[in-house]
JSON list of C-alpha atoms in Angstrom, two decimals:
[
{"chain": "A", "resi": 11, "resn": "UNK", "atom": "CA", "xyz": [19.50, 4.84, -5.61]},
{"chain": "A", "resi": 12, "resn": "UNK", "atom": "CA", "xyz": [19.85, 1.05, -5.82]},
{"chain": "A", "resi": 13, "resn": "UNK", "atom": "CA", "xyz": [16.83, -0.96, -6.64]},
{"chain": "A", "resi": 14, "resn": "UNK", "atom": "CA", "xyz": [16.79, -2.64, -3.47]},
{"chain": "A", "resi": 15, "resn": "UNK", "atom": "CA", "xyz": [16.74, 0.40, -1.46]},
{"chain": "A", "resi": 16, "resn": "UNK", "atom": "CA", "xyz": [13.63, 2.27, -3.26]},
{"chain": "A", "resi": 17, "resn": "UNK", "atom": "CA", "xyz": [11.94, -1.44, -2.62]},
{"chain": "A", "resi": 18, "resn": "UNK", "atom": "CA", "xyz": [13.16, -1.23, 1.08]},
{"chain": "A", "resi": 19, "resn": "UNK", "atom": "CA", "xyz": [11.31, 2.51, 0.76]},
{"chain": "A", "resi": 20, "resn": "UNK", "atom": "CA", "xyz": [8.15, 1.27, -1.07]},
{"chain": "A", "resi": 21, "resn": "UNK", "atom": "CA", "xyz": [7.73, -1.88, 1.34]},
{"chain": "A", "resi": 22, "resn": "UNK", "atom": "CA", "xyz": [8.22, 0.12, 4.90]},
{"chain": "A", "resi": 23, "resn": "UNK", "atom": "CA", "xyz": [5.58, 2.94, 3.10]},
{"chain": "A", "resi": 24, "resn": "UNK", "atom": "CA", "xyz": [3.23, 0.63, 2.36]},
{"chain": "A", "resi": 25, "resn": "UNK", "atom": "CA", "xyz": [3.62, -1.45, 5.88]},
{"chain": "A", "resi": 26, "resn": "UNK", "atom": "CA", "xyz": [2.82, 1.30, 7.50]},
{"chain": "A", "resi": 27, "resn": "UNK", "atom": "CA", "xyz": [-0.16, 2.49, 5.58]},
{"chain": "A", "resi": 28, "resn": "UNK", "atom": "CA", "xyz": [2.05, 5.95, 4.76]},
{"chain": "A", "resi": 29, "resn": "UNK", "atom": "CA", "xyz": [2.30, 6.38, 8.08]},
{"chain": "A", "resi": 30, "resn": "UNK", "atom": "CA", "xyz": [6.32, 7.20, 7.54]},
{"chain": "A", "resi": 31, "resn": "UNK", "atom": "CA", "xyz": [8.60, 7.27, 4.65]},
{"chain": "A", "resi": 32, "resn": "UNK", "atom": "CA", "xyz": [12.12, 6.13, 4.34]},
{"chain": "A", "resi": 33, "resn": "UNK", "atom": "CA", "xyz": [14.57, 8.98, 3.19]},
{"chain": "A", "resi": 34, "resn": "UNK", "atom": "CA", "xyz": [18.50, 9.16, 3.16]},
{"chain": "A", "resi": 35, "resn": "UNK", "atom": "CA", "xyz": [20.09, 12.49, 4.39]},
{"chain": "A", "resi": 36, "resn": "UNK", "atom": "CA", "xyz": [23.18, 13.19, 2.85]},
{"chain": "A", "resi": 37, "resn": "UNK", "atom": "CA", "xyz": [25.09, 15.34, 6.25]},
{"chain": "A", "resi": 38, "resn": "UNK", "atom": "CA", "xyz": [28.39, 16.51, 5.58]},
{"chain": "A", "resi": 39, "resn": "UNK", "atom": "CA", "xyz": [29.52, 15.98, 8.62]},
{"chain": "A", "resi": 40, "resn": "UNK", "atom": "CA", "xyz": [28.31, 12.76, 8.65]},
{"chain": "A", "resi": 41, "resn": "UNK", "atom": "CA", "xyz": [27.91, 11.54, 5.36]},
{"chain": "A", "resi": 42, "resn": "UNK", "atom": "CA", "xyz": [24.57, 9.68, 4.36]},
{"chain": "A", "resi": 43, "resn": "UNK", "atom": "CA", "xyz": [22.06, 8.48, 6.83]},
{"chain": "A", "resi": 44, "resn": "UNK", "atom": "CA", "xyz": [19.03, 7.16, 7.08]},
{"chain": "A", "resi": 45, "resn": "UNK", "atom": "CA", "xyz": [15.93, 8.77, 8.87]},
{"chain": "A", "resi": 46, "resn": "UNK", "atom": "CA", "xyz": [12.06, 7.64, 8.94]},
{"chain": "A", "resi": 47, "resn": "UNK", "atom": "CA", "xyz": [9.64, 11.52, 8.10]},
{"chain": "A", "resi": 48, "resn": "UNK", "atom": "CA", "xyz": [6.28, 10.72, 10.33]},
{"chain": "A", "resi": 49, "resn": "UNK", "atom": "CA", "xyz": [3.83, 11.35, 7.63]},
{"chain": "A", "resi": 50, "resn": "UNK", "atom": "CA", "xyz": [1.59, 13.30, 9.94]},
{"chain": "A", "resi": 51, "resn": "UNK", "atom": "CA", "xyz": [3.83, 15.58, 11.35]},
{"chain": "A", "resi": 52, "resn": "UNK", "atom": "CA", "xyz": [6.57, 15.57, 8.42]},
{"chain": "A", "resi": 53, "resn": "UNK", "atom": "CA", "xyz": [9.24, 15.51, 11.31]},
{"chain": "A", "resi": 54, "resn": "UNK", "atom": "CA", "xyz": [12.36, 13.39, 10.56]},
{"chain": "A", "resi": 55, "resn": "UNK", "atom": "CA", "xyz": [12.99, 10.65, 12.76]},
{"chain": "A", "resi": 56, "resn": "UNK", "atom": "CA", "xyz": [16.20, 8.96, 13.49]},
{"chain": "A", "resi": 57, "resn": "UNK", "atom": "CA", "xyz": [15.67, 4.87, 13.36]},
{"chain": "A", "resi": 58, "resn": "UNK", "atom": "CA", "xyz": [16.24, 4.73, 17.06]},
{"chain": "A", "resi": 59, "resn": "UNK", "atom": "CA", "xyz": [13.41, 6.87, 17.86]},
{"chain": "A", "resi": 60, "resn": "UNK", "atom": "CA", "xyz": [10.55, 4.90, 15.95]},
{"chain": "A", "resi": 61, "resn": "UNK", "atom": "CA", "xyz": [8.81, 2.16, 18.14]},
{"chain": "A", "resi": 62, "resn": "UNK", "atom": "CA", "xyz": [9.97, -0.88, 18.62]},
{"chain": "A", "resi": 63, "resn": "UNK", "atom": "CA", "xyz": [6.78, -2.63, 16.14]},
{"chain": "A", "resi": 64, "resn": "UNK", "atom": "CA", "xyz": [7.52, 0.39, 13.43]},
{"chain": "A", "resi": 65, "resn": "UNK", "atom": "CA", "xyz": [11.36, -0.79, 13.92]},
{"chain": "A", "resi": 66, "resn": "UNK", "atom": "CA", "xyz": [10.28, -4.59, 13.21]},
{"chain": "A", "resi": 67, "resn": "UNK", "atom": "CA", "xyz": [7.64, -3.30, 10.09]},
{"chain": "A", "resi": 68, "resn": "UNK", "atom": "CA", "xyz": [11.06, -1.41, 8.43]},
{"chain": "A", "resi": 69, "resn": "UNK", "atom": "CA", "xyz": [13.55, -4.41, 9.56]},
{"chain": "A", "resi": 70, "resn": "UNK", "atom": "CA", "xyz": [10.91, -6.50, 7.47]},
{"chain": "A", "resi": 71, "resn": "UNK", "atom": "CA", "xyz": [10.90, -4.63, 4.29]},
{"chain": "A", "resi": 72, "resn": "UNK", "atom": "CA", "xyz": [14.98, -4.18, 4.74]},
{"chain": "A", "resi": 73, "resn": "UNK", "atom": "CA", "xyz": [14.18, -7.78, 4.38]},
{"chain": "A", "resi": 74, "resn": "UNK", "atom": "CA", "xyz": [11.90, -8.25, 1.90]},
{"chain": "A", "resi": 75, "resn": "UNK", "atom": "CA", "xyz": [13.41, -5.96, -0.47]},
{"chain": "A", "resi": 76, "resn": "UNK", "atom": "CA", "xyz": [17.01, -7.64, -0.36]},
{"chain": "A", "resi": 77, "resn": "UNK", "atom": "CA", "xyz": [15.16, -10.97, -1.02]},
{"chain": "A", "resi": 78, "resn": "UNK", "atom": "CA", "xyz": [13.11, -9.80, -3.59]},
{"chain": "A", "resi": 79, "resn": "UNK", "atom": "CA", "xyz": [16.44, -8.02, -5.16]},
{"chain": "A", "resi": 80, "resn": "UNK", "atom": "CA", "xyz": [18.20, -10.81, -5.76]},
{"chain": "A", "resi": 81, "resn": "UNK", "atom": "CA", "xyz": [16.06, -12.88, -7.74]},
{"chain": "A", "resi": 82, "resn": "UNK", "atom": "CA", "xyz": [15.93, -13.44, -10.82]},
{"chain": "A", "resi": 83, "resn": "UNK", "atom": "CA", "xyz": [12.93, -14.27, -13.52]},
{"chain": "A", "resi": 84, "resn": "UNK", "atom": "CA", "xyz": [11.91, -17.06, -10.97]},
{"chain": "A", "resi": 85, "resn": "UNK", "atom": "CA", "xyz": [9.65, -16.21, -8.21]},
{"chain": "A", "resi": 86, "resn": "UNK", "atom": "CA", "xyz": [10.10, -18.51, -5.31]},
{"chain": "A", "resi": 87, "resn": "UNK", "atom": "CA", "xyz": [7.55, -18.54, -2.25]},
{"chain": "A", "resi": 88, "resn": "UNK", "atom": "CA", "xyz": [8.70, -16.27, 0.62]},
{"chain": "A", "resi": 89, "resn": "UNK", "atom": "CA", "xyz": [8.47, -18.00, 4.18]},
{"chain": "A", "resi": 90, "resn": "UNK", "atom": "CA", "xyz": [7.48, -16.16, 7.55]},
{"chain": "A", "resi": 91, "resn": "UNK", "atom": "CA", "xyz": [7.99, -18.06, 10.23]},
{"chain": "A", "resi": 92, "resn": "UNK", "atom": "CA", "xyz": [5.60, -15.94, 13.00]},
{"chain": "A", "resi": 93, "resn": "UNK", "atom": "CA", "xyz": [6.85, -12.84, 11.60]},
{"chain": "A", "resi": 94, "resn": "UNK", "atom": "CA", "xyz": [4.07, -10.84, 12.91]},
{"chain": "A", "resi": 95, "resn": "UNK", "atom": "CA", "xyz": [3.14, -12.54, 15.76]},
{"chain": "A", "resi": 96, "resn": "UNK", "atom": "CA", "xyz": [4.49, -9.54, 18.13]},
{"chain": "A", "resi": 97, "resn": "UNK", "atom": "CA", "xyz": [2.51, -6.72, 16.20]},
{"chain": "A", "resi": 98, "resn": "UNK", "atom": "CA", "xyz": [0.02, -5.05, 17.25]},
{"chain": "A", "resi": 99, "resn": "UNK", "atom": "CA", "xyz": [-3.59, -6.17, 15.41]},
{"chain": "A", "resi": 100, "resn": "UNK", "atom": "CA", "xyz": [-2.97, -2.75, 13.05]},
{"chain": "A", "resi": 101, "resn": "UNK", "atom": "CA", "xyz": [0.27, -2.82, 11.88]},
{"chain": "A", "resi": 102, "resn": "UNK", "atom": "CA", "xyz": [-0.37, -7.24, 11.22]},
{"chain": "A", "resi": 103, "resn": "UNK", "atom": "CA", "xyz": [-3.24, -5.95, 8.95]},
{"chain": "A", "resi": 104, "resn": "UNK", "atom": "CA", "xyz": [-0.84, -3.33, 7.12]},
{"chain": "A", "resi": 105, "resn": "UNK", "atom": "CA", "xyz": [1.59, -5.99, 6.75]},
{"chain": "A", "resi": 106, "resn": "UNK", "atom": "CA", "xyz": [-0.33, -8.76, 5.38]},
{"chain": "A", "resi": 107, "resn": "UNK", "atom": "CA", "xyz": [-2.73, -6.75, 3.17]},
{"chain": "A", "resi": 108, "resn": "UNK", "atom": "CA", "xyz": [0.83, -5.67, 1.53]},
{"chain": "A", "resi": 109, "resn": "UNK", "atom": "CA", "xyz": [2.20, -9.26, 1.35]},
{"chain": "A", "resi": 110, "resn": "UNK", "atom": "CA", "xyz": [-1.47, -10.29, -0.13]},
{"chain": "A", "resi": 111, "resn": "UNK", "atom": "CA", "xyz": [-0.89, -7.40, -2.51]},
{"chain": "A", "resi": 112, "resn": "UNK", "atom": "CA", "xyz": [2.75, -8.52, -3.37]},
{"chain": "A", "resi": 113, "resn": "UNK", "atom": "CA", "xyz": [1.35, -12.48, -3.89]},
{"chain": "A", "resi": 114, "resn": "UNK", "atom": "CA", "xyz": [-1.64, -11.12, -5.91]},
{"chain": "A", "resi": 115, "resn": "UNK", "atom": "CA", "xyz": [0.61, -8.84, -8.14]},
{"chain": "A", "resi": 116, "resn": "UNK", "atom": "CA", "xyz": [3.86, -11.39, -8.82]},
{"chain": "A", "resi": 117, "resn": "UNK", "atom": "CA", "xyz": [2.13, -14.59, -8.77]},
{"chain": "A", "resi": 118, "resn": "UNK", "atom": "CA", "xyz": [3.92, -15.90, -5.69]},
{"chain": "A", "resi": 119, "resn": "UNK", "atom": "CA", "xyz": [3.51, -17.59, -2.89]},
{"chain": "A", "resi": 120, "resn": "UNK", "atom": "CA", "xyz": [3.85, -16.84, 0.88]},
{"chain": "A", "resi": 121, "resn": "UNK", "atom": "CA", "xyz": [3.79, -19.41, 3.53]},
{"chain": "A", "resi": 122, "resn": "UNK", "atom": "CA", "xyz": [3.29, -18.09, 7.12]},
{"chain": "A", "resi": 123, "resn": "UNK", "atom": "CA", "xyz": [4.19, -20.40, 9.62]},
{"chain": "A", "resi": 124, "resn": "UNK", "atom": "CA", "xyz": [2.58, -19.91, 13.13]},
{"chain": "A", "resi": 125, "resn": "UNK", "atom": "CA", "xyz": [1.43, -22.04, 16.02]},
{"chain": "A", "resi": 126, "resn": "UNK", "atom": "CA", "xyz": [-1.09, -19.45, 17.18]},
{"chain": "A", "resi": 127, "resn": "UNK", "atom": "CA", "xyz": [-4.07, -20.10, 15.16]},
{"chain": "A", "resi": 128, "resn": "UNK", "atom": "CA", "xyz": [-5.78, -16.59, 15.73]},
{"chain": "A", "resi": 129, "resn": "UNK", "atom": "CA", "xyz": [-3.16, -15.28, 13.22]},
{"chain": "A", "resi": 130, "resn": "UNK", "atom": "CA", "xyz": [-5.01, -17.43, 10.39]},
{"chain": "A", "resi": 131, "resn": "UNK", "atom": "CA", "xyz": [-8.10, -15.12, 11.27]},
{"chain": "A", "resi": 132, "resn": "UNK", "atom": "CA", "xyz": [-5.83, -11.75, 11.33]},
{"chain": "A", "resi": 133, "resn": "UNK", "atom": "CA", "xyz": [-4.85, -12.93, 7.81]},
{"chain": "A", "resi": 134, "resn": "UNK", "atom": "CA", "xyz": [-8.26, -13.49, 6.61]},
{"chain": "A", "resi": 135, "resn": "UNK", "atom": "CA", "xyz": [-9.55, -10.65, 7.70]},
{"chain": "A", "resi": 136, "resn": "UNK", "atom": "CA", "xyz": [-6.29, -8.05, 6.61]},
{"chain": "A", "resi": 137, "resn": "UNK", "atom": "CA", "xyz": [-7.09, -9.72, 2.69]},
{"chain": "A", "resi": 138, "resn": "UNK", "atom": "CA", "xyz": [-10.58, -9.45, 2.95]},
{"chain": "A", "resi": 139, "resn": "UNK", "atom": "CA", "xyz": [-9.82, -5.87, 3.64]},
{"chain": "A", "resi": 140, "resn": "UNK", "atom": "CA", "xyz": [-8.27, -5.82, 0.65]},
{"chain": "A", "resi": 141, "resn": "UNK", "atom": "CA", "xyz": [-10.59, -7.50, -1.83]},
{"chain": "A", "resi": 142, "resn": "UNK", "atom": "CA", "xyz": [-8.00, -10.31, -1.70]},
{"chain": "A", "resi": 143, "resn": "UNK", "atom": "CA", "xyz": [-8.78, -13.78, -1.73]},
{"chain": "A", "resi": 144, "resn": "UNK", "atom": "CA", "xyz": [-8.14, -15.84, 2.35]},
{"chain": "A", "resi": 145, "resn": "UNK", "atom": "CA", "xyz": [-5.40, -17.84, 2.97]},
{"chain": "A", "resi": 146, "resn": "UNK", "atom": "CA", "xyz": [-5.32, -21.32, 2.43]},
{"chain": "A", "resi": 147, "resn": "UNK", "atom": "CA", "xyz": [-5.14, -22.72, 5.31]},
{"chain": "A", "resi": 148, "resn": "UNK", "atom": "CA", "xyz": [-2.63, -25.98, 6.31]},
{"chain": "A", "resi": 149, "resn": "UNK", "atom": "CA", "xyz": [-3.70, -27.33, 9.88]},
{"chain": "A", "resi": 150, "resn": "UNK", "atom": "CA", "xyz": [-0.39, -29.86, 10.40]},
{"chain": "A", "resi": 151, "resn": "UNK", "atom": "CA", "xyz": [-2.17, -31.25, 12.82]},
{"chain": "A", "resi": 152, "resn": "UNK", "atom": "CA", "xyz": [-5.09, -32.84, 10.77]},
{"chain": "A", "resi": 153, "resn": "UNK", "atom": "CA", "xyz": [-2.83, -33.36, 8.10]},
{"chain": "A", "resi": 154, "resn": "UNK", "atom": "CA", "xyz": [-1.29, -35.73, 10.18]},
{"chain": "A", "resi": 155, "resn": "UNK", "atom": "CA", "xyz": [-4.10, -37.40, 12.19]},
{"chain": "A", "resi": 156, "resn": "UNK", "atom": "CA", "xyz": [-3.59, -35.47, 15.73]},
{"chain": "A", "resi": 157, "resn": "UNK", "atom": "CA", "xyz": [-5.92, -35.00, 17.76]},
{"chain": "A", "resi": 158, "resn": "UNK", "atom": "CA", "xyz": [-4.51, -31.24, 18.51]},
{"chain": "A", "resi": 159, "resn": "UNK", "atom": "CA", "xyz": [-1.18, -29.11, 19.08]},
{"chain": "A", "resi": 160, "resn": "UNK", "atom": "CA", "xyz": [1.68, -31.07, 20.99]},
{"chain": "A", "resi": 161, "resn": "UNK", "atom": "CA", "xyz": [1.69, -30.60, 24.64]},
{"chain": "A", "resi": 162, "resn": "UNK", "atom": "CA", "xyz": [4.14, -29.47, 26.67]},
{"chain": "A", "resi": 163, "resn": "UNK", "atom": "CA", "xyz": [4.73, -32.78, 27.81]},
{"chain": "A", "resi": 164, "resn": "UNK", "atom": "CA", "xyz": [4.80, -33.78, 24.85]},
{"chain": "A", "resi": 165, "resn": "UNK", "atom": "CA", "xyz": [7.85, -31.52, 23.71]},
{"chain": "A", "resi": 166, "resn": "UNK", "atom": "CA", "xyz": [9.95, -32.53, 27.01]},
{"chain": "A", "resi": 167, "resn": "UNK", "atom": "CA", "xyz": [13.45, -33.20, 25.71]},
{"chain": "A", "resi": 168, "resn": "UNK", "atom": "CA", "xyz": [14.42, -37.36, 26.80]},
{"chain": "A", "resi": 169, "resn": "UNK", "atom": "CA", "xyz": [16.91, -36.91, 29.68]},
{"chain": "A", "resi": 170, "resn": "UNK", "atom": "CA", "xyz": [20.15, -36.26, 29.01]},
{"chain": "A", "resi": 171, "resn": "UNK", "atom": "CA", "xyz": [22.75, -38.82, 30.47]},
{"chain": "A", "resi": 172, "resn": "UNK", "atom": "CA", "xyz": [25.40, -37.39, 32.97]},
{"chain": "A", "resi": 173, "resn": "UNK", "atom": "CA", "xyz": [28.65, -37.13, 31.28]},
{"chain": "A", "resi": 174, "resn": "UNK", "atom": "CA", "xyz": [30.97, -39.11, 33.05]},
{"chain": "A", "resi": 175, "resn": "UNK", "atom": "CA", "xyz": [33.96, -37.69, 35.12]},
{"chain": "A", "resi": 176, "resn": "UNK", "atom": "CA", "xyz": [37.21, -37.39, 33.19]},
{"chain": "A", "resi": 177, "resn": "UNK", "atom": "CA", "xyz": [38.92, -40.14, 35.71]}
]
């Protein structure tokens, strides 16, 4: 199997706390496919048929692992722009007590980029979970002498003029 692939497996294992497992079928009528095996039941699952958030958790570590893959002895930070803002509270814990893990163990970085700032608290409390040390924590606001988060006034495009007619 390529390297990238048994990362791909490792990653969606450990994002879901074990909860499935990655395995390729080899079908002769259909060659080799990939299926998810629900660790509690040990039924084989085609990709379609896992939820939507266990979908995003193995699109992730597809992710991840290609990243990761392709580097070479230097270890770049990894930025997640609200990756996991659409998980459910469990599956953000799984995922960022693994990325803690994977900072912790390589040395690297990982910037997560979110507006919502009850994420910073999912984070601290998915590495406490894991004996990990909390996030450091960049508030761009205060950085940068705002009083707060832009409005949505504030964000209002200028008008845009009317483009004239072609005559």
């Amino acid at each position: 199997r390529p390297a990238v692939l048994n990362r791909a497996m490792d990653l969606f294992r450990r994002f879901t706390h074990g909860r499935h497992r990655l395995v390729v079928e080899s079908d002769p009528a259909i060659g080799a496919r990939f299926r998810a095996i629900d660790s509690d039941s040990e039924l084989p699952l085609e990709l379609a048929e896992l939820s939507d958030g266990t979908r995003a958790q193995l699109l992730l570590a597809v992710r991840l692992a290609f990243i990761l893959g392709v580097e070479t002895e230097l270890r770049p930070p990894l930025f997640l722009d609200e990756a996991l803002t659409t998980t459910d509270p469990a599956r953000f814990a799984a995922i960022a007590g693994a990325l803690g893990e994977i900072a912790r163990d390589q040395g690297r970085q990982i910037f997560y980029l979110t507006s919502n700032p009850s994420d910073t608290g999912a984070w601290r409390q998915a590495l406490a979970q894991r004996d990990l040390p909390p996030p450091q924590e960049i508030d761009l606001a205060r950085v940068r002498s705002l009083s707060g988060a832009a409005t949505a006034d504030a964000l209002q495009a200028p008008a845009v003029p009317k483009v004239p007619a072609p005559g």
